[in-house]
Amino acid sequence: MNVLRTTKYYFLKFERFMVYRVMSLDDTPHRIALGVAIGIFVTWTPTIGLQMIITILLATLLKANKFVGVPFVWISNPVTFVPIYGPNYWLGATMMGKDPGSQWQALFAAAETGGNWIERTGHWFESIMPIFWELWLGSLVVSLVLGIITYFLMYRLIIFYRTKLNLLHLGRKRHTGEGQQQDGEKNEG
């Protein structure tokens, strides 16, 4: 029961974040969707320790919302290294015609944490060196696919949310009589 309650808590927290922090931003749907897509793209690249900086730089270059993608890079952390980068490594090794089972220990070694930010980032890059090309190839393929899907999905969700919000707002105006002239208030002139 605790797992269900915890899952529900994080789902509601994510939903609130999406509605109140992402879809309600005062920016165009394109810029918001592109910012989120960049964040997701960078999350699935093996650039641990540099992901927030890369997200802001790419968003600036592509004229996307600079900060909406940053929280999404927090998905990749020491707990999620293997679930995120494991399939990327497997895909890249398979695409390169190599046996993906031979270098798994490099990925597990990279997940070990300790020290400050510079030490952890250095450890990450040092640990993935034996699988560098396989991991990067797989990560770029997965990142591109997820980024493209995220862009179109977010764009449609933002349009839907804003349209629904406008319709609700118009319905309230009609129901409460806002926007209509009050009795006795006639246009004179």
PDB file of C-alpha atoms in Angstrom:
ATOM      1  CA  MET A   1       0.000   0.000   0.000  1.00  0.00           C
ATOM      2  CA  ASN A   2       2.914   2.353   0.713  1.00  0.00           C
ATOM      3  CA  VAL A   3       4.239   1.955  -2.839  1.00  0.00           C
ATOM      4  CA  LEU A   4       0.824   2.798  -4.264  1.00  0.00           C
ATOM      5  CA  ARG A   5       0.523   5.875  -2.050  1.00  0.00           C
ATOM      6  CA  THR A   6       4.043   7.013  -2.945  1.00  0.00           C
ATOM      7  CA  THR A   7       3.407   6.459  -6.656  1.00  0.00           C
ATOM      8  CA  LYS A   8       0.149   8.407  -6.468  1.00  0.00           C
ATOM      9  CA  TYR A   9       1.913  11.235  -4.594  1.00  0.00           C
ATOM     10  CA  TYR A  10       4.626  11.568  -7.250  1.00  0.00           C
ATOM     11  CA  PHE A  11       2.102  11.304 -10.090  1.00  0.00           C
ATOM     12  CA  LEU A  12       0.021  14.144  -8.598  1.00  0.00           C
ATOM     13  CA  LYS A  13       3.165  16.192  -8.009  1.00  0.00           C
ATOM     14  CA  PHE A  14       4.207  15.657 -11.636  1.00  0.00           C
ATOM     15  CA  GLU A  15       0.703  16.534 -12.860  1.00  0.00           C
ATOM     16  CA  ARG A  16       0.710  19.788 -10.853  1.00  0.00           C
ATOM     17  CA  PHE A  17       4.164  20.611 -12.193  1.00  0.00           C
ATOM     18  CA  MET A  18       3.037  20.024 -15.783  1.00  0.00           C
ATOM     19  CA  VAL A  19      -0.166  22.059 -15.452  1.00  0.00           C
ATOM     20  CA  TYR A  20       1.026  24.949 -13.326  1.00  0.00           C
ATOM     21  CA  ARG A  21       4.686  25.211 -14.296  1.00  0.00           C
ATOM     22  CA  VAL A  22       4.865  24.020 -17.893  1.00  0.00           C
ATOM     23  CA  MET A  23       1.552  24.412 -19.736  1.00  0.00           C
ATOM     24  CA  SER A  24       0.683  27.685 -18.009  1.00  0.00           C
ATOM     25  CA  LEU A  25       3.932  29.436 -18.881  1.00  0.00           C
ATOM     26  CA  ASP A  26       3.626  32.786 -20.567  1.00  0.00           C
ATOM     27  CA  ASP A  27       5.332  31.637 -23.750  1.00  0.00           C
ATOM     28  CA  THR A  28       4.335  30.150 -27.081  1.00  0.00           C
ATOM     29  CA  PRO A  29       3.410  26.449 -27.262  1.00  0.00           C
ATOM     30  CA  HIS A  30       6.274  25.920 -29.705  1.00  0.00           C
ATOM     31  CA  ARG A  31       8.924  27.399 -27.392  1.00  0.00           C
ATOM     32  CA  ILE A  32       7.614  25.495 -24.354  1.00  0.00           C
ATOM     33  CA  ALA A  33       7.331  22.175 -26.208  1.00  0.00           C
ATOM     34  CA  LEU A  34      10.793  22.633 -27.715  1.00  0.00           C
ATOM     35  CA  GLY A  35      12.250  23.427 -24.273  1.00  0.00           C
ATOM     36  CA  VAL A  36      10.765  20.253 -22.780  1.00  0.00           C
ATOM     37  CA  ALA A  37      11.910  18.204 -25.790  1.00  0.00           C
ATOM     38  CA  ILE A  38      15.450  19.538 -25.399  1.00  0.00           C
ATOM     39  CA  GLY A  39      15.380  18.599 -21.709  1.00  0.00           C
ATOM     40  CA  ILE A  40      14.243  15.062 -22.524  1.00  0.00           C
ATOM     41  CA  PHE A  41      16.801  14.793 -25.342  1.00  0.00           C
ATOM     42  CA  VAL A  42      19.652  15.844 -23.049  1.00  0.00           C
ATOM     43  CA  THR A  43      18.417  13.555 -20.249  1.00  0.00           C
ATOM     44  CA  TRP A  44      19.036  10.502 -22.426  1.00  0.00           C
ATOM     45  CA  THR A  45      22.542  11.575 -23.469  1.00  0.00           C
ATOM     46  CA  PRO A  46      25.450  10.429 -21.277  1.00  0.00           C
ATOM     47  CA  THR A  47      26.389  13.968 -20.245  1.00  0.00           C
ATOM     48  CA  ILE A  48      25.947  13.578 -16.492  1.00  0.00           C
ATOM     49  CA  GLY A  49      27.043  16.651 -14.584  1.00  0.00           C
ATOM     50  CA  LEU A  50      26.683  18.909 -17.602  1.00  0.00           C
ATOM     51  CA  GLN A  51      23.050  18.327 -18.526  1.00  0.00           C
ATOM     52  CA  MET A  52      21.567  21.538 -17.099  1.00  0.00           C
ATOM     53  CA  ILE A  53      24.208  23.656 -18.841  1.00  0.00           C
ATOM     54  CA  ILE A  54      23.740  21.790 -22.145  1.00  0.00           C
ATOM     55  CA  THR A  55      19.953  22.137 -21.901  1.00  0.00           C
ATOM     56  CA  ILE A  56      20.146  25.909 -21.406  1.00  0.00           C
ATOM     57  CA  LEU A  57      22.723  26.301 -24.205  1.00  0.00           C
ATOM     58  CA  LEU A  58      20.694  24.233 -26.692  1.00  0.00           C
ATOM     59  CA  ALA A  59      17.496  26.047 -25.740  1.00  0.00           C
ATOM     60  CA  THR A  60      19.223  29.382 -26.296  1.00  0.00           C
ATOM     61  CA  LEU A  61      20.586  28.289 -29.695  1.00  0.00           C
ATOM     62  CA  LEU A  62      17.223  26.877 -30.824  1.00  0.00           C
ATOM     63  CA  LYS A  63      15.207  29.777 -29.331  1.00  0.00           C
ATOM     64  CA  ALA A  64      13.268  27.496 -27.017  1.00  0.00           C
ATOM     65  CA  ASN A  65      12.159  28.246 -23.482  1.00  0.00           C
ATOM     66  CA  LYS A  66      15.463  28.107 -21.597  1.00  0.00           C
ATOM     67  CA  PHE A  67      14.344  26.840 -18.241  1.00  0.00           C
ATOM     68  CA  VAL A  68      11.383  24.523 -18.807  1.00  0.00           C
ATOM     69  CA  GLY A  69      13.647  21.645 -19.859  1.00  0.00           C
ATOM     70  CA  VAL A  70      15.997  21.831 -16.872  1.00  0.00           C
ATOM     71  CA  PRO A  71      13.807  19.911 -14.377  1.00  0.00           C
ATOM     72  CA  PHE A  72      13.513  17.049 -16.857  1.00  0.00           C
ATOM     73  CA  VAL A  73      17.275  16.416 -16.816  1.00  0.00           C
ATOM     74  CA  TRP A  74      16.971  15.613 -13.120  1.00  0.00           C
ATOM     75  CA  ILE A  75      15.369  12.332 -14.228  1.00  0.00           C
ATOM     76  CA  SER A  76      18.886  11.034 -14.811  1.00  0.00           C
ATOM     77  CA  ASN A  77      20.610  10.613 -11.485  1.00  0.00           C
ATOM     78  CA  PRO A  78      22.678   7.883  -9.789  1.00  0.00           C
ATOM     79  CA  VAL A  79      19.546   5.810  -9.126  1.00  0.00           C
ATOM     80  CA  THR A  80      18.421   5.931 -12.765  1.00  0.00           C
ATOM     81  CA  PHE A  81      21.814   5.546 -14.517  1.00  0.00           C
ATOM     82  CA  VAL A  82      21.393   1.888 -15.357  1.00  0.00           C
ATOM     83  CA  PRO A  83      17.663   1.985 -16.308  1.00  0.00           C
ATOM     84  CA  ILE A  84      18.266   4.953 -18.632  1.00  0.00           C
ATOM     85  CA  TYR A  85      21.706   4.263 -20.052  1.00  0.00           C
ATOM     86  CA  GLY A  86      21.569   0.434 -20.006  1.00  0.00           C
ATOM     87  CA  PRO A  87      19.127   0.195 -22.926  1.00  0.00           C
ATOM     88  CA  ASN A  88      21.033   2.974 -24.718  1.00  0.00           C
ATOM     89  CA  TYR A  89      24.292   1.038 -24.371  1.00  0.00           C
ATOM     90  CA  TRP A  90      22.620  -2.217 -25.471  1.00  0.00           C
ATOM     91  CA  LEU A  91      21.147  -0.517 -28.564  1.00  0.00           C
ATOM     92  CA  GLY A  92      24.436   1.153 -29.489  1.00  0.00           C
ATOM     93  CA  ALA A  93      26.463  -2.038 -29.029  1.00  0.00           C
ATOM     94  CA  THR A  94      23.939  -4.008 -31.076  1.00  0.00           C
ATOM     95  CA  MET A  95      23.980  -1.383 -33.836  1.00  0.00           C
ATOM     96  CA  MET A  96      27.794  -1.546 -33.905  1.00  0.00           C
ATOM     97  CA  GLY A  97      27.728  -5.360 -34.104  1.00  0.00           C
ATOM     98  CA  LYS A  98      29.311  -5.825 -30.661  1.00  0.00           C
ATOM     99  CA  ASP A  99      28.283  -8.098 -27.811  1.00  0.00           C
ATOM    100  CA  PRO A 100      26.407  -5.837 -25.357  1.00  0.00           C
ATOM    101  CA  GLY A 101      26.886  -8.274 -22.482  1.00  0.00           C
ATOM    102  CA  SER A 102      30.653  -7.898 -22.303  1.00  0.00           C
ATOM    103  CA  GLN A 103      30.942  -4.389 -20.833  1.00  0.00           C
ATOM    104  CA  TRP A 104      27.986  -4.005 -18.437  1.00  0.00           C
ATOM    105  CA  GLN A 105      30.336  -3.564 -15.474  1.00  0.00           C
ATOM    106  CA  ALA A 106      31.416  -0.169 -16.881  1.00  0.00           C
ATOM    107  CA  LEU A 107      27.851   1.090 -16.612  1.00  0.00           C
ATOM    108  CA  PHE A 108      27.461  -0.217 -13.057  1.00  0.00           C
ATOM    109  CA  ALA A 109      30.808   1.320 -12.087  1.00  0.00           C
ATOM    110  CA  ALA A 110      29.632   4.673 -13.416  1.00  0.00           C
ATOM    111  CA  ALA A 111      26.619   4.533 -11.093  1.00  0.00           C
ATOM    112  CA  GLU A 112      28.824   4.531  -7.998  1.00  0.00           C
ATOM    113  CA  THR A 113      28.726   7.933  -6.345  1.00  0.00           C
ATOM    114  CA  GLY A 114      30.814   9.792  -3.848  1.00  0.00           C
ATOM    115  CA  GLY A 115      32.721  13.016  -3.579  1.00  0.00           C
ATOM    116  CA  ASN A 116      31.805  16.445  -4.848  1.00  0.00           C
ATOM    117  CA  TRP A 117      30.255  17.385  -8.192  1.00  0.00           C
ATOM    118  CA  ILE A 118      33.596  17.547 -10.031  1.00  0.00           C
ATOM    119  CA  GLU A 119      34.735  14.168  -8.660  1.00  0.00           C
ATOM    120  CA  ARG A 120      31.396  12.487  -9.480  1.00  0.00           C
ATOM    121  CA  THR A 121      31.357  13.932 -13.011  1.00  0.00           C
ATOM    122  CA  GLY A 122      34.975  12.871 -13.576  1.00  0.00           C
ATOM    123  CA  HIS A 123      34.197   9.381 -12.249  1.00  0.00           C
ATOM    124  CA  TRP A 124      31.209   9.102 -14.606  1.00  0.00           C
ATOM    125  CA  PHE A 125      33.205   9.957 -17.719  1.00  0.00           C
ATOM    126  CA  GLU A 126      36.164   7.814 -16.651  1.00  0.00           C
ATOM    127  CA  SER A 127      33.864   4.827 -16.004  1.00  0.00           C
ATOM    128  CA  ILE A 128      32.067   4.975 -19.354  1.00  0.00           C
ATOM    129  CA  MET A 129      35.254   5.165 -21.462  1.00  0.00           C
ATOM    130  CA  PRO A 130      35.249   1.406 -22.285  1.00  0.00           C
ATOM    131  CA  ILE A 131      31.714   1.744 -23.698  1.00  0.00           C
ATOM    132  CA  PHE A 132      31.912   5.367 -24.890  1.00  0.00           C
ATOM    133  CA  TRP A 133      30.981   4.933 -28.569  1.00  0.00           C
ATOM    134  CA  GLU A 134      28.344   2.267 -27.987  1.00  0.00           C
ATOM    135  CA  LEU A 135      26.712   4.342 -25.247  1.00  0.00           C
ATOM    136  CA  TRP A 136      26.780   7.530 -27.315  1.00  0.00           C
ATOM    137  CA  LEU A 137      25.374   5.903 -30.443  1.00  0.00           C
ATOM    138  CA  GLY A 138      22.505   4.275 -28.574  1.00  0.00           C
ATOM    139  CA  SER A 139      21.883   7.418 -26.519  1.00  0.00           C
ATOM    140  CA  LEU A 140      21.674   9.651 -29.583  1.00  0.00           C
ATOM    141  CA  VAL A 141      19.173   7.345 -31.280  1.00  0.00           C
ATOM    142  CA  VAL A 142      16.988   7.062 -28.170  1.00  0.00           C
ATOM    143  CA  SER A 143      17.368  10.796 -27.386  1.00  0.00           C
ATOM    144  CA  LEU A 144      16.306  11.852 -30.872  1.00  0.00           C
ATOM    145  CA  VAL A 145      13.264   9.581 -30.879  1.00  0.00           C
ATOM    146  CA  LEU A 146      12.167  10.643 -27.383  1.00  0.00           C
ATOM    147  CA  GLY A 147      12.866  14.315 -28.098  1.00  0.00           C
ATOM    148  CA  ILE A 148      10.789  14.333 -31.284  1.00  0.00           C
ATOM    149  CA  ILE A 149       7.897  12.454 -29.653  1.00  0.00           C
ATOM    150  CA  THR A 150       8.059  14.781 -26.637  1.00  0.00           C
ATOM    151  CA  TYR A 151       7.943  17.896 -28.802  1.00  0.00           C
ATOM    152  CA  PHE A 152       4.807  16.873 -30.699  1.00  0.00           C
ATOM    153  CA  LEU A 153       3.095  15.441 -27.625  1.00  0.00           C
ATOM    154  CA  MET A 154       3.815  18.539 -25.504  1.00  0.00           C
ATOM    155  CA  TYR A 155       2.798  20.890 -28.296  1.00  0.00           C
ATOM    156  CA  ARG A 156      -0.579  19.147 -28.690  1.00  0.00           C
ATOM    157  CA  LEU A 157      -1.092  18.966 -24.903  1.00  0.00           C
ATOM    158  CA  ILE A 158      -0.361  22.674 -24.467  1.00  0.00           C
ATOM    159  CA  ILE A 159      -2.768  23.610 -27.272  1.00  0.00           C
ATOM    160  CA  PHE A 160      -5.434  21.298 -25.820  1.00  0.00           C
ATOM    161  CA  TYR A 161      -4.926  22.629 -22.283  1.00  0.00           C
ATOM    162  CA  ARG A 162      -5.057  26.264 -23.351  1.00  0.00           C
ATOM    163  CA  THR A 163      -8.107  25.707 -25.567  1.00  0.00           C
ATOM    164  CA  LYS A 164      -9.908  23.912 -22.760  1.00  0.00           C
ATOM    165  CA  LEU A 165      -8.926  26.656 -20.318  1.00  0.00           C
ATOM    166  CA  ASN A 166     -10.239  29.354 -22.678  1.00  0.00           C
ATOM    167  CA  LEU A 167     -13.514  27.492 -23.181  1.00  0.00           C
ATOM    168  CA  LEU A 168     -13.942  27.137 -19.415  1.00  0.00           C
ATOM    169  CA  HIS A 169     -13.187  30.816 -18.977  1.00  0.00           C
ATOM    170  CA  LEU A 170     -15.729  31.794 -21.676  1.00  0.00           C
ATOM    171  CA  GLY A 171     -18.323  29.495 -20.118  1.00  0.00           C
ATOM    172  CA  ARG A 172     -17.871  31.179 -16.754  1.00  0.00           C
ATOM    173  CA  LYS A 173     -18.251  34.599 -18.334  1.00  0.00           C
ATOM    174  CA  ARG A 174     -21.535  33.563 -19.955  1.00  0.00           C
ATOM    175  CA  HIS A 175     -22.782  31.879 -16.801  1.00  0.00           C
ATOM    176  CA  THR A 176     -21.998  34.812 -14.516  1.00  0.00           C
ATOM    177  CA  GLY A 177     -22.994  37.454 -17.046  1.00  0.00           C
ATOM    178  CA  GLU A 178     -19.518  38.974 -17.289  1.00  0.00           C
ATOM    179  CA  GLY A 179     -18.895  40.842 -20.465  1.00  0.00           C
ATOM    180  CA  GLN A 180     -22.572  41.590 -21.005  1.00  0.00           C
ATOM    181  CA  GLN A 181     -23.961  45.034 -20.573  1.00  0.00           C
ATOM    182  CA  GLN A 182     -25.836  45.529 -17.347  1.00  0.00           C
ATOM    183  CA  ASP A 183     -29.433  46.706 -17.426  1.00  0.00           C
ATOM    184  CA  GLY A 184     -29.422  50.459 -17.731  1.00  0.00           C
ATOM    185  CA  GLU A 185     -25.914  50.563 -19.216  1.00  0.00           C
ATOM    186  CA  LYS A 186     -26.698  51.328 -22.808  1.00  0.00           C
ATOM    187  CA  ASN A 187     -24.351  52.771 -25.324  1.00  0.00           C
ATOM    188  CA  GLU A 188     -25.081  56.396 -25.418  1.00  0.00           C
ATOM    189  CA  GLY A 189     -23.973  58.324 -28.349  1.00  0.00           C
TER     190      GLY A 189
END
